Amino acid sequence: MKLPDFLAPLFHNYDFEAIDGQKSYKFVIKTVLTYGDWEQIEWLFECYGARRVGEVFKEDYYGLQTLPASSRKLWEIAFIKRPLSKNGNMQPKYRCRH
């Protein structure tokens, strides 16, 4: 699957024409979640669907955490019911401050 041209600026370090959106979907999803603007993110959810995008995010979130912390914190709101604490334990999504 060829990616639309308006995504090319996100992949300036790569040969954009060689990226297959189907084979490299995890790479594409993580890149757009991290660097994409509103139009690019809308395309991402229309193309791959919220379920697949969420699965890729969760795999990274609970795994190697390759996404930048700022992106993880933003998308955590959308996809994670019980966020990880700094020590890796689960904590309630919303909690009172004391």
Short mmCIF file of C-alpha atoms in Angstrom, two decimals:
data_model
loop_
_atom_site.label_atom_id
_atom_site.label_comp_id
_atom_site.label_asym_id
_atom_site.label_seq_id
_atom_site.Cartn_x
_atom_site.Cartn_y
_atom_site.Cartn_z
CA MET A 1 0.00 0.00 0.00
CA LYS A 2 1.46 3.34 -1.07
CA LEU A 3 1.32 6.07 1.53
CA PRO A 4 -0.23 9.45 0.61
CA ASP A 5 2.22 12.20 -0.30
CA PHE A 6 1.19 14.43 2.61
CA LEU A 7 2.90 11.95 4.97
CA ALA A 8 6.28 12.33 3.23
CA PRO A 9 7.60 15.05 5.61
CA LEU A 10 7.24 12.61 8.53
CA PHE A 11 9.59 10.13 6.85
CA HIS A 12 12.29 12.51 5.60
CA ASN A 13 15.06 10.19 6.87
CA TYR A 14 13.75 7.28 4.78
CA ASP A 15 13.11 6.47 1.15
CA PHE A 16 9.43 7.42 1.28
CA GLU A 17 8.53 5.67 -1.97
CA ALA A 18 9.91 2.38 -0.61
CA ILE A 19 7.74 2.33 2.53
CA ASP A 20 4.89 -0.15 2.21
CA GLY A 21 2.04 0.94 4.48
CA GLN A 22 0.75 -2.61 4.78
CA LYS A 23 4.02 -4.39 5.55
CA SER A 24 5.41 -1.60 7.75
CA TYR A 25 2.14 -0.63 9.43
CA LYS A 26 3.63 -0.55 12.96
CA PHE A 27 6.37 1.82 11.84
CA VAL A 28 3.86 4.04 10.03
CA ILE A 29 1.43 4.11 12.97
CA LYS A 30 4.12 4.96 15.53
CA THR A 31 5.60 7.66 13.31
CA VAL A 32 2.26 9.35 12.65
CA LEU A 33 1.23 9.14 16.32
CA THR A 34 4.50 10.82 17.27
CA TYR A 35 4.98 13.46 14.59
CA GLY A 36 1.69 13.75 12.72
CA ASP A 37 -0.54 16.78 12.53
CA TRP A 38 -4.34 16.63 12.76
CA GLU A 39 -4.89 15.75 9.09
CA GLN A 40 -2.27 12.99 9.20
CA ILE A 41 -3.71 11.52 12.38
CA GLU A 42 -7.22 11.54 10.91
CA TRP A 43 -5.87 9.66 7.89
CA LEU A 44 -4.17 7.17 10.20
CA PHE A 45 -7.41 6.29 11.99
CA GLU A 46 -9.39 6.14 8.72
CA CYS A 47 -6.80 3.92 7.07
CA TYR A 48 -5.89 1.52 9.88
CA GLY A 49 -8.85 1.89 12.24
CA ALA A 50 -8.83 2.79 15.92
CA ARG A 51 -8.52 -0.84 17.00
CA ARG A 52 -5.31 -1.51 15.06
CA VAL A 53 -3.79 1.85 16.02
CA GLY A 54 -4.61 1.12 19.66
CA GLU A 55 -3.08 -2.35 19.47
CA VAL A 56 0.18 -0.98 18.07
CA PHE A 57 0.26 1.74 20.71
CA LYS A 58 -0.45 -0.71 23.56
CA GLU A 59 2.24 -3.10 22.31
CA ASP A 60 4.76 -0.27 22.52
CA TYR A 61 3.37 1.11 25.78
CA TYR A 62 3.58 -2.20 27.64
CA GLY A 63 6.69 -3.33 25.76
CA LEU A 64 9.86 -1.53 24.74
CA GLN A 65 8.37 1.99 24.91
CA THR A 66 10.05 3.30 21.78
CA LEU A 67 7.65 6.24 21.48
CA PRO A 68 8.79 9.51 23.07
CA ALA A 69 7.40 10.13 26.56
CA SER A 70 5.35 13.11 25.40
CA SER A 71 3.59 10.99 22.74
CA ARG A 72 3.08 8.13 25.17
CA LYS A 73 1.42 10.47 27.70
CA LEU A 74 -0.89 11.95 25.05
CA TRP A 75 -2.05 8.64 23.54
CA GLU A 76 -2.22 6.99 26.96
CA ILE A 77 -5.33 9.11 27.56
CA ALA A 78 -7.05 7.58 24.54
CA PHE A 79 -5.96 3.95 24.71
CA ILE A 80 -4.98 2.97 28.27
CA LYS A 81 -7.47 2.30 31.05
CA ARG A 82 -4.90 1.77 33.79
CA PRO A 83 -1.63 3.63 33.17
CA LEU A 84 1.74 2.40 34.33
CA SER A 85 3.40 4.22 37.20
CA LYS A 86 7.06 5.22 37.05
CA ASN A 87 8.05 1.90 38.62
CA GLY A 88 6.06 -0.07 36.02
CA ASN A 89 3.10 -0.99 38.23
CA MET A 90 -0.51 -0.40 37.19
CA GLN A 91 -2.28 2.54 38.78
CA PRO A 92 -5.83 3.90 38.53
CA LYS A 93 -6.41 6.14 35.51
CA TYR A 94 -7.80 8.97 37.60
CA ARG A 95 -6.80 9.45 41.20
CA CYS A 96 -7.15 12.18 43.76
CA ARG A 97 -4.19 14.24 44.76
CA HIS A 98 -3.57 14.41 48.49
#
